Amino acid sequence: QQQVKQSPQSLIVQKGGISIINCAYENTAFDYFPWYQQFPGKGPALLIAIRPDVSEKKEGRFTISFNKSAKQFSLHIMDSQPGDSATYFCAASWASNTDKLIFGTGTRLQVFP
Amino acid sequence: KAGVTQTPRYLIKTRGQQVTLSCSPISGHRSVSWYQQTPGQGLQFLFEYFSETQRNKGNFPGRFSGRQFSNSRSEMNVSTLELGDSALYLCASSPNPSTDTQYFGPGTRLTVL
């Protein structure tokens, strides 16, 4: 009930292309959905987050799409750049405690020039 | 503001030993969470502290323990180390448990031989 499933495990995209990473959750009590970006040797860094009262949130080249009825959310990276090459994690938690994050398994994104 | 700092950054121990890891949160942050990151299990929540009290604990054996001090600094301890405890241990801080954004430190890489 607390799982967050993430796909794909790895993704290769050409520079300028769109990268799409998908996540699905089971626990309907989750109401905070962040995405984290992690570079080798670094801790995860918050990229963008959404709550279920909106279906989409955009920040620069990064967009979260949220489908509450399907219990799915996705990250879209527009105009992907080599500097975006990193591992991306989706996560979920509860509004009452956003410090207990349940993470997806991660997607390793490689953007080639 | 300085980010989350973790010490030491790297640690090598042998089976059966114990280890203490330290985390200094961002100034003004009172909530600290710990996560274990391994290639096989991904990012898993260990525990969370707020105002020196443990609020949540993940599904880890009692060998894993932690505490938080009055200045919000936190330590985690692992006793009777096992090979499977080799991992990157990440600390994250936030102003309080309901403020959405957790900021992660660079982690402590623990290797158990």
mmCIF file of N, CA and C in Angstrom, chain B residues 5 7 20-26 28-34 47-54 65-77 91 93-94:
data_model
loop_
_atom_site.group_PDB
_atom_site.id
_atom_site.type_symbol
_atom_site.label_atom_id
_atom_site.label_comp_id
_atom_site.label_asym_id
_atom_site.label_seq_id
_atom_site.Cartn_x
_atom_site.Cartn_y
_atom_site.Cartn_z
ATOM 1 N N THR B 5 25.014 19.319 6.138
ATOM 2 C CA THR B 5 26.336 18.715 6.150
ATOM 3 C C THR B 5 26.295 17.378 6.874
ATOM 4 N N THR B 7 28.844 14.143 8.270
ATOM 5 C CA THR B 7 30.203 13.665 8.543
ATOM 6 C C THR B 7 30.150 12.281 9.174
ATOM 7 N N THR B 20 28.647 5.538 14.040
ATOM 8 C CA THR B 20 27.804 6.713 14.301
ATOM 9 C C THR B 20 28.018 7.724 13.190
ATOM 10 N N LEU B 21 26.923 8.148 12.593
ATOM 11 C CA LEU B 21 26.966 9.144 11.529
ATOM 12 C C LEU B 21 26.326 10.425 12.027
ATOM 13 N N SER B 22 26.841 11.551 11.547
ATOM 14 C CA SER B 22 26.361 12.831 12.041
ATOM 15 C C SER B 22 25.764 13.686 10.929
ATOM 16 N N CYS B 23 24.772 14.467 11.296
ATOM 17 C CA CYS B 23 24.103 15.336 10.334
ATOM 18 C C CYS B 23 23.841 16.696 10.973
ATOM 19 N N SER B 24 24.252 17.759 10.289
ATOM 20 C CA SER B 24 23.929 19.113 10.732
ATOM 21 C C SER B 24 22.958 19.716 9.736
ATOM 22 N N PRO B 25 21.734 20.021 10.180
ATOM 23 C CA PRO B 25 20.732 20.537 9.238
ATOM 24 C C PRO B 25 21.019 21.983 8.853
ATOM 25 N N ILE B 26 20.278 22.447 7.872
ATOM 26 C CA ILE B 26 20.354 23.856 7.491
ATOM 27 C C ILE B 26 19.933 24.700 8.693
ATOM 28 N N GLY B 28 18.163 26.842 11.171
ATOM 29 C CA GLY B 28 16.740 27.154 11.300
ATOM 30 C C GLY B 28 15.824 25.969 11.040
ATOM 31 N N HIS B 29 16.370 24.918 10.452
ATOM 32 C CA HIS B 29 15.564 23.719 10.216
ATOM 33 C C HIS B 29 15.536 22.874 11.485
ATOM 34 N N ARG B 30 14.340 22.428 11.828
ATOM 35 C CA ARG B 30 14.211 21.648 13.059
ATOM 36 C C ARG B 30 13.854 20.185 12.826
ATOM 37 N N SER B 31 13.554 19.850 11.570
ATOM 38 C CA SER B 31 13.179 18.473 11.252
ATOM 39 C C SER B 31 14.300 17.794 10.474
ATOM 40 N N VAL B 32 14.677 16.612 10.902
ATOM 41 C CA VAL B 32 15.738 15.847 10.240
ATOM 42 C C VAL B 32 15.241 14.437 9.951
ATOM 43 N N SER B 33 15.461 13.997 8.723
ATOM 44 C CA SER B 33 15.108 12.629 8.342
ATOM 45 C C SER B 33 16.349 11.920 7.813
ATOM 46 N N TRP B 34 16.364 10.626 7.966
ATOM 47 C CA TRP B 34 17.467 9.798 7.476
ATOM 48 C C TRP B 34 16.930 8.783 6.480
ATOM 49 N N PHE B 47 14.306 7.034 9.632
ATOM 50 C CA PHE B 47 13.560 7.689 10.698
ATOM 51 C C PHE B 47 13.584 9.199 10.535
ATOM 52 N N GLU B 48 12.728 9.817 11.353
ATOM 53 C CA GLU B 48 12.541 11.261 11.278
ATOM 54 C C GLU B 48 12.485 11.818 12.693
ATOM 55 N N TYR B 49 13.156 12.940 12.882
ATOM 56 C CA TYR B 49 13.182 13.597 14.190
ATOM 57 C C TYR B 49 12.722 15.046 14.056
ATOM 58 N N PHE B 50 11.985 15.475 15.055
ATOM 59 C CA PHE B 50 11.551 16.868 15.119
ATOM 60 C C PHE B 50 11.522 17.259 16.576
ATOM 61 N N SER B 51 12.171 18.353 16.887
ATOM 62 C CA SER B 51 12.249 18.828 18.274
ATOM 63 C C SER B 51 12.697 17.723 19.211
ATOM 64 N N GLU B 52 13.726 17.026 18.828
ATOM 65 C CA GLU B 52 14.390 15.989 19.638
ATOM 66 C C GLU B 52 13.546 14.729 19.827
ATOM 67 N N THR B 53 12.421 14.628 19.123
ATOM 68 C CA THR B 53 11.537 13.469 19.260
ATOM 69 C C THR B 53 11.476 12.699 17.949
ATOM 70 N N GLN B 54 11.547 11.384 18.054
ATOM 71 C CA GLN B 54 11.401 10.576 16.844
ATOM 72 C C GLN B 54 9.919 10.511 16.489
ATOM 73 N N SER B 65 19.452 3.112 15.021
ATOM 74 C CA SER B 65 18.847 4.036 15.972
ATOM 75 C C SER B 65 19.346 5.444 15.678
ATOM 76 N N GLY B 66 18.691 6.404 16.271
ATOM 77 C CA GLY B 66 19.111 7.779 16.041
ATOM 78 C C GLY B 66 18.710 8.655 17.192
ATOM 79 N N ARG B 67 19.133 9.882 17.107
ATOM 80 C CA ARG B 67 18.701 10.872 18.083
ATOM 81 C C ARG B 67 18.905 12.258 17.495
ATOM 82 N N GLN B 68 18.242 13.223 18.138
ATOM 83 C CA GLN B 68 18.396 14.607 17.719
ATOM 84 C C GLN B 68 18.681 15.439 18.951
ATOM 85 N N PHE B 69 19.563 16.380 18.786
ATOM 86 C CA PHE B 69 19.968 17.220 19.908
ATOM 87 C C PHE B 69 19.187 18.536 19.909
ATOM 88 N N SER B 70 19.341 19.286 20.973
ATOM 89 C CA SER B 70 18.564 20.523 21.115
ATOM 90 C C SER B 70 18.909 21.548 20.024
ATOM 91 N N ASN B 71 20.080 21.435 19.411
ATOM 92 C CA ASN B 71 20.435 22.366 18.333
ATOM 93 C C ASN B 71 20.020 21.824 16.961
ATOM 94 N N SER B 72 19.200 20.792 16.966
ATOM 95 C CA SER B 72 18.646 20.124 15.778
ATOM 96 C C SER B 72 19.624 19.198 15.067
ATOM 97 N N ARG B 73 20.883 19.206 15.456
ATOM 98 C CA ARG B 73 21.824 18.240 14.872
ATOM 99 C C ARG B 73 21.358 16.825 15.203
ATOM 100 N N SER B 74 21.654 15.907 14.301
ATOM 101 C CA SER B 74 21.178 14.542 14.513
ATOM 102 C C SER B 74 22.306 13.547 14.297
ATOM 103 N N GLU B 75 22.209 12.446 14.952
ATOM 104 C CA GLU B 75 23.128 11.328 14.750
ATOM 105 C C GLU B 75 22.320 10.060 14.523
ATOM 106 N N MET B 76 22.881 9.180 13.716
ATOM 107 C CA MET B 76 22.299 7.844 13.628
ATOM 108 C C MET B 76 23.389 6.829 13.939
ATOM 109 N N ASN B 77 22.963 5.749 14.537
ATOM 110 C CA ASN B 77 23.894 4.718 14.963
ATOM 111 C C ASN B 77 23.449 3.373 14.399
ATOM 112 N N CYS B 91 20.966 12.268 4.903
ATOM 113 C CA CYS B 91 20.233 13.044 5.878
ATOM 114 C C CYS B 91 19.527 14.173 5.131
ATOM 115 N N SER B 93 16.908 17.748 5.773
ATOM 116 C CA SER B 93 16.305 18.621 6.767
ATOM 117 C C SER B 93 15.226 19.497 6.147
ATOM 118 N N SER B 94 14.323 19.942 6.991
ATOM 119 C CA SER B 94 13.282 20.881 6.583
ATOM 120 C C SER B 94 12.928 21.734 7.794
#
